[in-house]
Coordinates of C-alpha atoms in Angstrom, one line a residue:
M1 CA -94.2 9.2 -17.3
T2 CA -90.8 8.2 -16.0
V3 CA -88.9 10.2 -13.4
P4 CA -85.2 10.5 -12.7
F5 CA -83.7 7.6 -10.7
K6 CA -80.4 6.5 -9.2
G7 CA -78.3 4.0 -11.0
A8 CA -75.5 2.0 -9.4
A9 CA -72.7 0.3 -11.4
I10 CA -70.9 -2.4 -9.3
Q11 CA -67.3 -3.1 -9.8
F12 CA -66.2 -6.5 -8.6
E13 CA -63.4 -9.1 -8.8
P14 CA -64.8 -12.6 -8.9
D15 CA -62.9 -15.5 -7.3
F16 CA -62.3 -17.7 -10.3
G17 CA -64.6 -20.7 -10.3
N18 CA -66.0 -20.0 -6.8
K19 CA -69.6 -19.4 -7.6
D20 CA -70.9 -19.6 -4.1
R21 CA -68.5 -17.0 -2.8
N22 CA -69.0 -14.7 -5.7
V23 CA -72.8 -14.8 -5.5
S24 CA -72.8 -14.1 -1.8
A25 CA -70.4 -11.1 -2.3
L26 CA -72.5 -9.8 -5.2
L27 CA -75.7 -10.0 -3.2
A28 CA -74.1 -7.9 -0.5
L29 CA -73.0 -5.3 -3.0
V30 CA -76.3 -5.2 -4.7
E31 CA -78.1 -4.8 -1.3
E32 CA -75.7 -2.0 -0.4
A33 CA -76.6 -0.2 -3.6
A34 CA -80.3 -0.8 -3.1
T35 CA -80.3 0.5 0.5
N36 CA -78.5 3.7 -0.9
G37 CA -81.6 4.3 -3.1
A38 CA -80.4 2.7 -6.4
R39 CA -83.3 1.6 -8.7
L40 CA -81.1 0.1 -11.4
I41 CA -78.0 -1.9 -10.4
T42 CA -75.5 -3.5 -12.8
T43 CA -72.9 -6.1 -12.1
P44 CA -69.9 -7.1 -14.3
E45 CA -69.8 -9.7 -17.1
M46 CA -69.5 -13.3 -15.9
C47 CA -69.2 -12.0 -12.4
T48 CA -70.6 -15.2 -10.8
T49 CA -67.8 -17.4 -12.1
G50 CA -64.9 -15.5 -13.5
Y51 CA -64.1 -15.2 -17.2
C52 CA -60.9 -16.9 -18.5
W53 CA -62.2 -20.4 -19.3
Y54 CA -60.2 -22.9 -21.3
D55 CA -63.1 -24.6 -22.9
R56 CA -66.7 -25.8 -22.7
Q57 CA -65.8 -28.7 -20.5
E58 CA -64.1 -26.6 -17.9
V59 CA -67.0 -24.2 -17.4
S60 CA -69.7 -26.9 -17.7
G61 CA -70.2 -27.2 -13.9
L62 CA -71.0 -23.5 -13.5
V63 CA -73.4 -22.7 -16.2
E64 CA -77.1 -22.5 -15.4
T65 CA -80.5 -21.7 -16.9
I66 CA -82.1 -18.2 -16.8
P67 CA -84.3 -18.1 -14.8
G68 CA -82.5 -20.4 -12.4
P69 CA -81.1 -20.7 -8.9
T70 CA -78.8 -17.7 -9.1
T71 CA -81.2 -15.3 -10.8
D72 CA -83.9 -16.4 -8.3
R73 CA -81.7 -15.2 -5.4
F74 CA -81.3 -11.8 -7.0
A75 CA -85.0 -11.6 -7.8
E76 CA -85.6 -11.8 -4.0
L77 CA -83.5 -8.6 -3.6
A78 CA -85.2 -6.9 -6.5
H79 CA -88.6 -7.6 -5.0
K80 CA -87.5 -6.5 -1.5
Y81 CA -86.1 -3.2 -2.7
D82 CA -88.3 -2.6 -5.7
C83 CA -85.3 -2.3 -8.0
F84 CA -83.9 -3.7 -11.2
I85 CA -80.7 -5.7 -11.4
V86 CA -78.5 -6.7 -14.4
L87 CA -76.5 -9.8 -13.6
G88 CA -73.7 -11.3 -15.8
L89 CA -73.4 -15.1 -15.8
P90 CA -72.7 -18.1 -18.1
E91 CA -76.1 -19.5 -19.3
V92 CA -77.0 -22.9 -20.6
D93 CA -80.0 -23.2 -22.9
A94 CA -82.0 -26.1 -21.5
E95 CA -83.4 -27.0 -25.0
T96 CA -80.2 -27.0 -27.0
N97 CA -77.5 -27.4 -24.3
L98 CA -75.7 -24.5 -25.8
Y99 CA -73.8 -22.1 -23.5
Y100 CA -74.0 -18.3 -23.7
N101 CA -72.2 -15.3 -22.1
S102 CA -75.4 -13.7 -20.9
A103 CA -76.9 -10.8 -18.9
A104 CA -80.2 -11.1 -17.1
L105 CA -82.4 -8.2 -16.3
I106 CA -84.3 -8.9 -13.0
G107 CA -87.0 -6.8 -11.7
P108 CA -89.4 -6.7 -8.7
E109 CA -91.7 -9.2 -10.4
G110 CA -88.9 -11.5 -11.5
L111 CA -87.0 -12.0 -14.8
V112 CA -87.6 -9.1 -17.3
G113 CA -85.4 -10.2 -20.1
V114 CA -82.0 -11.7 -21.2
H115 CA -79.2 -10.5 -23.5
R116 CA -76.8 -13.0 -25.0
K117 CA -73.5 -11.5 -26.1
T118 CA -73.7 -11.2 -29.8
H119 CA -70.1 -10.3 -30.6
P120 CA -67.7 -12.7 -28.8
Y121 CA -64.2 -11.8 -27.7
I122 CA -61.2 -13.9 -28.5
S123 CA -61.6 -16.7 -25.9
E124 CA -65.4 -17.1 -25.8
P125 CA -65.8 -19.3 -28.9
K126 CA -64.0 -21.9 -27.0
W127 CA -67.1 -22.4 -24.9
A128 CA -69.9 -20.0 -25.8
A129 CA -72.2 -19.6 -28.8
S130 CA -72.8 -16.1 -30.3
G131 CA -76.0 -14.6 -28.9
N132 CA -79.2 -15.2 -30.8
L133 CA -81.6 -12.8 -29.1
G134 CA -80.6 -9.7 -30.9
H135 CA -80.4 -6.3 -29.2
Q136 CA -83.6 -5.7 -27.2
V137 CA -84.9 -2.7 -25.2
F138 CA -87.0 -3.6 -22.2
E139 CA -89.8 -1.3 -21.1
T140 CA -89.9 -1.1 -17.3
K141 CA -91.7 1.2 -14.8
I142 CA -88.4 3.2 -14.3
G143 CA -87.6 3.5 -18.0
R144 CA -86.3 1.7 -21.1
I145 CA -83.3 -0.5 -20.4
A146 CA -80.9 -2.2 -22.8
M147 CA -78.0 -4.5 -22.1
L148 CA -74.8 -5.0 -24.0
I149 CA -71.8 -7.2 -23.0
C150 CA -68.2 -6.1 -23.3
M151 CA -67.1 -6.7 -26.9
D152 CA -70.6 -5.9 -28.2
I153 CA -69.9 -2.2 -27.7
H154 CA -66.8 -2.2 -30.0
F155 CA -69.4 -2.3 -32.9
V156 CA -71.2 1.0 -33.6
E157 CA -74.3 -1.0 -34.7
T158 CA -75.1 -2.5 -31.3
A159 CA -75.6 0.7 -29.3
R160 CA -77.2 2.3 -32.3
L161 CA -79.8 -0.5 -32.4
V162 CA -80.9 -0.1 -28.8
A163 CA -80.8 3.7 -29.1
L164 CA -83.2 3.4 -32.1
G165 CA -85.3 1.1 -29.9
G166 CA -85.7 3.9 -27.4
A167 CA -83.2 2.9 -24.7
D168 CA -82.9 5.5 -21.9
V169 CA -79.8 3.7 -20.5
I170 CA -77.4 1.2 -21.9
C171 CA -76.3 -1.2 -19.2
H172 CA -72.9 -2.3 -20.4
I173 CA -71.3 -5.1 -18.4
S174 CA -67.8 -6.1 -19.1
N175 CA -64.4 -7.7 -18.5
W176 CA -62.6 -4.8 -20.2
L177 CA -58.8 -4.9 -20.5
A178 CA -55.8 -3.5 -22.3
E179 CA -56.5 0.2 -21.7
R180 CA -57.1 2.9 -19.2
T181 CA -60.8 3.3 -18.2
P182 CA -63.5 4.7 -18.5
A183 CA -62.8 3.5 -22.0
P184 CA -63.1 5.7 -25.0
Y185 CA -65.5 3.3 -26.6
W186 CA -67.9 3.6 -23.6
I187 CA -67.9 7.4 -23.8
S188 CA -68.4 7.5 -27.6
R189 CA -71.4 5.2 -27.4
A190 CA -73.1 7.4 -24.9
Y191 CA -72.2 10.5 -26.8
E192 CA -73.2 9.5 -30.3
N193 CA -76.5 8.0 -29.2
G194 CA -77.5 10.7 -26.7
C195 CA -78.2 8.3 -23.9
Y196 CA -76.9 7.2 -20.5
L197 CA -74.4 4.4 -20.2
M198 CA -73.9 2.4 -17.0
E199 CA -70.7 0.5 -17.0
S200 CA -69.9 -2.4 -14.6
N201 CA -66.4 -3.7 -15.2
R202 CA -64.3 -6.2 -13.3
W203 CA -60.9 -5.5 -11.9
G204 CA -57.9 -7.7 -10.9
L205 CA -55.7 -10.4 -12.5
E206 CA -57.0 -13.7 -13.8
R207 CA -54.9 -16.3 -15.6
G208 CA -52.4 -13.6 -16.4
V209 CA -55.0 -11.2 -17.8
Q210 CA -55.1 -7.7 -16.2
F211 CA -58.6 -6.2 -16.2
S212 CA -59.1 -2.4 -16.2
G213 CA -61.8 -1.5 -13.7
G214 CA -63.1 2.0 -14.2
S215 CA -66.8 1.2 -13.6
C216 CA -68.8 4.4 -14.1
V217 CA -72.0 6.1 -15.0
I218 CA -71.8 8.3 -18.1
S219 CA -74.3 11.0 -19.1
P220 CA -75.5 11.7 -22.7
E221 CA -73.2 14.7 -22.7
T222 CA -70.2 12.5 -21.8
E223 CA -70.0 13.7 -18.2
I224 CA -68.5 11.0 -16.0
L225 CA -71.0 11.2 -13.1
D226 CA -69.1 8.8 -10.9
V227 CA -66.3 6.3 -11.3
V228 CA -64.6 3.5 -9.4
D229 CA -61.0 3.2 -10.5
D230 CA -59.6 0.1 -8.8
G231 CA -61.0 -2.5 -6.4
D232 CA -64.5 -3.5 -5.5
G233 CA -66.9 -0.6 -5.3
I234 CA -70.1 1.1 -6.6
A235 CA -70.4 4.1 -8.9
Y236 CA -73.7 6.1 -8.6
G237 CA -75.4 8.4 -11.0
L238 CA -78.7 10.0 -11.6
I239 CA -80.5 8.7 -14.7
D240 CA -83.0 11.1 -16.2
P241 CA -84.9 9.3 -19.0
A242 CA -86.2 12.6 -20.3
R243 CA -82.7 13.7 -21.2
S244 CA -82.1 10.4 -23.2
R245 CA -85.4 10.8 -25.0
M246 CA -84.2 14.1 -26.5
R247 CA -81.7 12.0 -28.4
Q248 CA -79.3 14.9 -28.9
V249 CA -75.7 15.2 -29.7
A250 CA -74.3 18.7 -29.2
G251 CA -77.9 20.0 -29.3
E252 CA -78.7 18.2 -32.6
P253 CA -81.6 15.7 -32.8
V254 CA -79.5 13.0 -34.4
M255 CA -82.0 10.2 -34.6
L256 CA -84.3 12.4 -36.7
Q257 CA -81.4 13.5 -38.9
R258 CA -80.3 10.0 -39.9
R259 CA -80.5 9.0 -43.6
P260 CA -81.5 5.3 -43.4
E261 CA -82.4 5.3 -47.1
L262 CA -78.6 5.6 -47.8
Y263 CA -77.5 3.0 -45.3
S264 CA -78.4 -0.3 -47.1
E265 CA -74.7 -1.4 -47.2
L266 CA -74.7 -1.7 -43.4
M267 CA -76.5 -5.0 -44.0
T268 CA -73.5 -6.4 -46.0
N269 CA -70.1 -7.6 -45.0
T270 CA -67.5 -6.8 -47.6
Y271 CA -64.7 -8.3 -45.5
T272 CA -66.0 -11.9 -45.4
W273 CA -63.8 -12.7 -48.4
N274 CA -60.1 -11.8 -48.9
P275 CA -60.3 -8.0 -49.2
G276 CA -57.3 -8.0 -51.5
E277 CA -59.3 -10.0 -54.0
F278 CA -62.7 -8.6 -53.2
F279 CA -61.8 -5.0 -53.9
R280 CA -60.2 -5.9 -57.2
L281 CA -63.0 -8.2 -58.4
Y282 CA -63.7 -8.2 -62.2
G283 CA -61.1 -5.4 -62.5
H284 CA -63.8 -2.9 -61.4
Q285 CA -62.4 0.1 -59.4
P286 CA -59.5 -2.0 -58.1
I287 CA -58.0 -0.8 -54.9
E288 CA -54.4 0.3 -54.9
K289 CA -51.7 -2.1 -53.7
G290 CA -50.9 0.0 -50.7
R291 CA -47.7 1.5 -49.4
R292 CA -46.2 3.8 -46.8
S293 CA -46.9 7.5 -47.4
R294 CA -47.4 10.7 -45.5
I295 CA -50.5 12.9 -45.1
A296 CA -51.3 16.1 -43.3
V297 CA -54.0 18.1 -41.6
G298 CA -54.1 21.9 -41.5
E299 CA -55.9 23.8 -38.8
F300 CA -56.9 27.5 -38.9
T301 CA -60.0 29.7 -38.5
P302 CA -61.3 30.6 -42.0
T303 CA -62.9 34.0 -42.6
S304 CA -65.1 35.4 -45.4
D305 CA -61.9 36.7 -47.1
H306 CA -61.1 34.2 -49.8
D307 CA -57.6 35.6 -50.3
A308 CA -56.7 35.3 -46.7
N309 CA -58.0 31.7 -46.5
L310 CA -56.1 30.8 -49.7
S311 CA -52.9 32.3 -48.3
M312 CA -53.2 30.3 -45.1
M313 CA -53.9 27.1 -47.0
S314 CA -51.1 27.7 -49.4
A315 CA -48.6 28.2 -46.6
L316 CA -49.7 25.0 -44.8
A317 CA -49.8 23.0 -48.0
E318 CA -46.2 24.0 -48.8
Q319 CA -45.1 23.1 -45.3
A320 CA -46.8 19.7 -45.6
K321 CA -45.3 19.0 -49.0
A322 CA -41.8 19.9 -47.6
Q323 CA -42.4 17.2 -45.0
G324 CA -43.3 14.6 -47.7
A325 CA -47.1 14.8 -47.5
E326 CA -49.0 13.6 -50.5
L327 CA -52.4 14.8 -49.2
I328 CA -53.6 17.6 -46.9
V329 CA -57.0 18.1 -45.3
F330 CA -58.3 21.5 -44.3
P331 CA -61.4 22.3 -42.1
A332 CA -65.0 22.7 -43.1
F333 CA -65.6 26.1 -44.8
A334 CA -61.9 26.6 -45.1
L335 CA -62.3 28.4 -48.4
T336 CA -65.4 30.5 -47.8
G337 CA -65.5 31.1 -44.0
L338 CA -67.8 30.2 -41.2
D339 CA -70.0 33.3 -41.2
N340 CA -73.2 33.4 -43.4
P341 CA -72.3 30.5 -45.7
A342 CA -75.5 31.1 -47.8
Q343 CA -74.1 34.4 -48.9
T344 CA -70.4 33.4 -49.2
A345 CA -71.2 30.2 -51.2
I346 CA -69.3 29.9 -54.5
P347 CA -69.5 27.4 -57.4
L348 CA -66.7 24.9 -58.1
S349 CA -65.8 27.1 -61.1
H350 CA -65.1 30.2 -58.9
P351 CA -61.5 31.6 -59.2
A352 CA -60.9 30.9 -55.5
A353 CA -61.8 27.2 -56.1
K354 CA -59.6 27.1 -59.2
T355 CA -56.7 28.5 -57.2
I356 CA -56.9 25.4 -55.0
G357 CA -56.7 23.2 -58.0
K358 CA -53.7 25.1 -59.3
L359 CA -52.0 24.8 -55.9
S360 CA -52.6 21.0 -55.9
Q361 CA -51.1 20.8 -59.4
Q362 CA -48.2 23.1 -58.6
L363 CA -47.2 21.3 -55.4
G364 CA -48.1 17.8 -56.5
I365 CA -50.3 17.3 -53.4
S366 CA -53.9 16.3 -53.1
I367 CA -56.0 18.9 -51.2
I368 CA -59.4 18.4 -49.4
A369 CA -60.9 21.6 -48.2
G370 CA -64.4 22.6 -47.1
F371 CA -66.5 25.3 -48.7
A372 CA -70.0 26.6 -49.0
E373 CA -71.0 25.6 -52.6
A374 CA -73.4 27.4 -54.9
Q375 CA -75.1 25.7 -57.8
E376 CA -77.9 27.7 -59.5
N377 CA -80.5 28.3 -56.7
E378 CA -79.1 25.6 -54.3
R379 CA -76.5 25.8 -51.6
F380 CA -74.5 22.9 -50.1
S381 CA -72.0 22.3 -47.3
S382 CA -69.3 20.8 -49.5
V383 CA -65.7 19.7 -49.7
M384 CA -63.5 20.3 -52.7
I385 CA -61.3 17.5 -53.7
A386 CA -58.3 18.6 -55.8
R387 CA -55.8 16.1 -57.1
P388 CA -52.9 16.6 -59.5
D389 CA -53.8 15.9 -63.1
V390 CA -57.4 15.2 -62.2
P391 CA -60.4 17.6 -62.4
A392 CA -61.6 18.8 -59.1
I393 CA -64.8 17.4 -57.6
A394 CA -67.1 18.3 -54.8
Y395 CA -68.6 16.1 -52.1
R396 CA -71.8 17.4 -50.5
Q397 CA -72.5 16.8 -46.9
V398 CA -75.2 14.2 -46.4
H399 CA -76.2 14.9 -42.8
L400 CA -77.0 18.5 -42.0
T401 CA -77.4 20.3 -38.7
Q402 CA -80.5 22.3 -37.9
D403 CA -78.7 25.5 -38.8
E404 CA -77.4 24.1 -42.0
H405 CA -80.9 22.9 -43.0
A406 CA -81.9 26.5 -43.0
W407 CA -79.7 27.3 -46.0
A408 CA -78.3 24.1 -47.5
T409 CA -79.6 21.1 -49.4
P410 CA -78.2 17.8 -48.2
G411 CA -76.1 15.6 -50.5
D412 CA -77.4 12.2 -51.5
E413 CA -74.3 10.0 -51.9
F414 CA -71.1 9.2 -50.0
C415 CA -67.7 9.9 -51.4
V416 CA -64.9 7.4 -52.1
F417 CA -62.0 7.7 -54.4
D418 CA -58.6 6.2 -54.9
L419 CA -55.1 7.8 -54.6
P420 CA -51.7 6.0 -55.0
L421 CA -51.6 5.9 -51.2
G422 CA -54.9 4.0 -50.9
R423 CA -58.6 4.3 -50.9
V424 CA -60.0 7.6 -49.4
G425 CA -63.4 8.5 -48.1
V426 CA -64.8 11.8 -47.0
M427 CA -67.2 12.8 -44.3
V428 CA -67.6 16.5 -43.6
G429 CA -68.9 18.3 -40.5
H430 CA -72.1 16.8 -39.0
D431 CA -71.6 13.6 -41.1
A432 CA -69.1 12.4 -38.5
A433 CA -71.7 12.6 -35.7
F434 CA -73.3 9.6 -37.3
P435 CA -71.5 6.3 -36.8
E436 CA -73.2 5.0 -39.9
T437 CA -71.0 7.3 -42.1
G438 CA -67.7 6.0 -41.1
R439 CA -68.9 2.4 -41.2
L440 CA -70.2 2.7 -44.8
L441 CA -66.9 4.2 -45.9
A442 CA -65.0 1.3 -44.2
L443 CA -67.2 -1.2 -45.9
R444 CA -66.3 0.3 -49.2
G445 CA -62.7 -0.4 -48.5
C446 CA -61.4 3.0 -47.3
D447 CA -57.9 3.0 -45.8
L448 CA -58.2 6.7 -44.9
I449 CA -61.3 8.8 -43.9
C450 CA -60.8 12.6 -44.3
C451 CA -63.0 14.7 -42.0
P452 CA -63.1 18.5 -42.5
S453 CA -65.0 19.8 -39.5
S454 CA -66.1 22.9 -37.5
I455 CA -67.0 21.6 -34.1
S456 CA -66.4 23.5 -30.9
D457 CA -66.3 21.1 -28.0
G458 CA -67.7 18.0 -26.4
F459 CA -65.7 15.5 -28.4
H460 CA -62.7 15.0 -26.1
L461 CA -62.0 14.4 -22.4
G462 CA -58.9 14.0 -20.3
H463 CA -58.1 11.4 -17.7
P464 CA -56.4 11.9 -14.2
G465 CA -54.7 8.6 -14.4
S466 CA -55.5 5.1 -13.0
K467 CA -54.1 3.1 -10.1
V468 CA -54.5 0.0 -12.3
R469 CA -51.0 -0.8 -13.5
Q470 CA -51.3 -2.0 -17.1
P471 CA -48.6 -4.1 -18.7
E472 CA -46.2 -2.2 -21.0
P473 CA -46.6 -0.3 -23.2
I474 CA -50.3 0.4 -22.3
P475 CA -50.4 3.8 -20.6
Y476 CA -52.2 4.3 -17.2
G477 CA -51.0 7.8 -16.2
A478 CA -52.8 11.1 -16.6
D479 CA -53.7 12.1 -20.2
Q480 CA -55.3 15.4 -21.4
L481 CA -56.7 13.6 -24.5
H482 CA -57.7 10.2 -23.2
W483 CA -60.9 10.3 -25.2
H484 CA -61.1 11.8 -28.6
H485 CA -64.2 10.9 -30.6
Y486 CA -62.4 10.9 -33.9
R487 CA -59.7 8.6 -32.6
V488 CA -62.5 6.2 -31.8
R489 CA -64.0 6.7 -35.3
A490 CA -60.6 5.5 -36.7
G491 CA -60.2 2.4 -34.4
E492 CA -63.8 1.2 -34.7
N493 CA -63.5 1.1 -38.5
N494 CA -59.8 0.1 -38.8
C495 CA -59.2 3.2 -40.9
Y496 CA -56.8 6.1 -40.6
V497 CA -58.8 9.3 -39.8
A498 CA -57.5 12.8 -40.8
F499 CA -59.6 15.2 -38.7
A500 CA -59.1 18.8 -39.6
N501 CA -61.1 21.2 -37.4
T502 CA -61.3 25.0 -37.3
R503 CA -59.1 26.5 -34.6
T504 CA -62.0 28.6 -33.1
V505 CA -65.8 28.3 -33.6
A506 CA -68.0 31.2 -32.5
N507 CA -65.1 32.6 -30.5
K508 CA -64.7 29.3 -28.7
V509 CA -61.4 27.4 -28.7
A510 CA -61.9 24.3 -30.9
G511 CA -59.0 22.6 -32.7
R512 CA -57.8 19.2 -31.5
S513 CA -57.1 18.3 -35.1
G514 CA -55.1 15.2 -35.8
I515 CA -54.3 12.0 -37.7
F516 CA -55.4 8.9 -35.9
G517 CA -54.4 5.3 -36.5
P518 CA -56.5 2.2 -37.4
D519 CA -56.0 0.2 -34.2
T520 CA -57.3 1.7 -31.0
F521 CA -55.4 -0.8 -28.8
A522 CA -52.0 -0.3 -30.5
F523 CA -49.6 1.5 -28.0
P524 CA -47.8 3.7 -28.2
R525 CA -50.4 5.3 -30.5
K526 CA -49.5 6.0 -34.1
E527 CA -51.0 9.5 -34.4
A528 CA -50.1 13.1 -34.9
L529 CA -51.9 16.1 -33.3
V530 CA -51.8 19.7 -34.5
Q531 CA -49.8 21.9 -32.2
E532 CA -49.3 25.7 -32.3
G533 CA -48.1 25.8 -36.0
G534 CA -51.5 24.6 -37.3
L535 CA -50.1 21.5 -39.0
A536 CA -49.7 17.8 -38.3
V537 CA -48.0 15.3 -40.6
A538 CA -48.0 11.6 -40.1
E539 CA -47.0 8.4 -41.9
I540 CA -49.7 6.0 -42.8
D541 CA -49.1 2.5 -43.9
T542 CA -51.5 0.6 -46.2
S543 CA -48.9 -2.0 -47.3
S544 CA -48.9 -5.7 -46.6
T545 CA -46.1 -8.2 -46.1
S546 CA -48.1 -11.0 -47.8
P547 CA -48.9 -11.1 -51.5
T548 CA -52.1 -13.1 -50.8
Y549 CA -53.9 -12.0 -47.7
P550 CA -53.5 -8.5 -46.0
T551 CA -51.3 -8.5 -42.9
N552 CA -52.1 -4.9 -42.2
V553 CA -55.1 -4.1 -40.0
V554 CA -56.1 -1.2 -42.1
R555 CA -56.6 -3.6 -45.1
R556 CA -57.7 -6.6 -43.1
K557 CA -60.2 -4.7 -40.9
D558 CA -60.7 -7.1 -38.1
L559 CA -63.5 -5.2 -36.4
V560 CA -65.4 -4.8 -39.7
L561 CA -65.1 -8.5 -40.4
M562 CA -66.5 -9.5 -37.0
R563 CA -69.7 -7.6 -37.5
Q564 CA -73.0 -9.6 -37.5
P565 CA -75.2 -7.8 -40.0
H566 CA -78.1 -10.3 -39.7
H567 CA -78.9 -8.4 -36.4
Y568 CA -78.8 -4.9 -38.0
L569 CA -82.0 -4.7 -40.1
P570 CA -83.5 -1.8 -38.0
L571 CA -80.5 0.4 -38.9
V572 CA -81.8 0.7 -42.5
M573 CA -85.4 1.2 -41.6
S574 CA -87.0 4.6 -41.1
S575 CA -88.9 3.9 -37.8
V576 CA -87.4 5.5 -34.6
A577 CA -88.7 5.0 -31.1
I578 CA -89.0 8.1 -28.9

């Protein structure tokens, strides 16, 4: 049985190309962490050499095997202090002479394992091959340890793979840049997988590149246990493997609630070919050309009074239409209320549901609104999709919470449809807790994901501001909404996300509804957040300036294209480590 232990995330600025100096300084920092009681100590990506290499020839004098001279020196410390060390360095494979951006896990008895970065960042293909060791979890006497390197964590699949493999802690080592840290991606990966994340990032300026610092330890509940903003330093945090092994998100056992039988498309990559041609192939369900348009989200707290809910939705829809919106998204259970959905459930043929259809037709606006659906003896957590001149349809929530399982039947297919503004997908409520959902919708070509929700808290955090001065227009000051999980959902899938949340849930302030853009690193952000009036309206753009290949990230989907599905097989299998 494992017990809680202290983790230490080292932040460090390497002297570019000066391996001897860097290794000596890192050994001192690791020893400091070990003497302070740390049992697991992480160091930044490529910390022995620096990062911004021109090509393979330039870095060739600094690569080494694992195990090798440098890992042997850290193994001595690991043995002396009975600890585990994650070291980032450029590796050469003795058999193939290929170079890799690697992380070595070193324990008291020597080398435990190696992770080779699987998803390279922009400069790395100049010198490094993509990692070929997959995404492993290493069983140690202190717990189950996984390693990811920088860009790896942009992809929902990598952290999910190691969480399914039973990782207690993800050791993420990086040379992160271009945003304020702790980065939203780091927080989301800890949150959605219910495990700890130790982050060792570098800081400083190298060949004109400003790195972000912000090394930290993040709990499964997204608490930032400690952080180093700028400069060399060490962030400490208590790692409790028992908390990770609960695998909970907001109290829900998410790993047991996955639907891997519905995830087969995760093994495909629909963006390998020109998406403009792929999604029009054979004339089957051709995607719309794309254009600029406006959409809206409406936020309120629904009750069991259908008429009151309809009145609120009607008022917000009219306001949205007056501002040019072609679609509006309302919260989960917007029509039937949050209380006792099993009793308030209605069929799609109910007069209240038909009123939504009439409102859509009257205003010429598409409406997506949550409701508890009744069909014969079954109940569903559903979303009504009403479009002008098209019969209304219902999407049934695929992933149910524990409470929802007590009264509802899960749906068994995901929802995608086309509007003149582009391709639209829907995920409702607890669906959005599963990164697989958004990814599947993106793989089907969605420009926009609509997310009616009723979630109280835990999905957003503020930031006090950083001393790291980022180049314009990247913000570094204080921000009350630095991390918003649904903003991350948008960026990781290169989709717009329209997140409509109930204003209060169980008498708790909820809200934080908004429309988020498809590029996490585009500043200033192209988004709109609901304010006091309960409505947000934003322009979305699915157009392209080229008639052949998409120039718009929402249609090009860079992050989706860069996936490496050959690593992802465990995501579609039913076995889960606990």
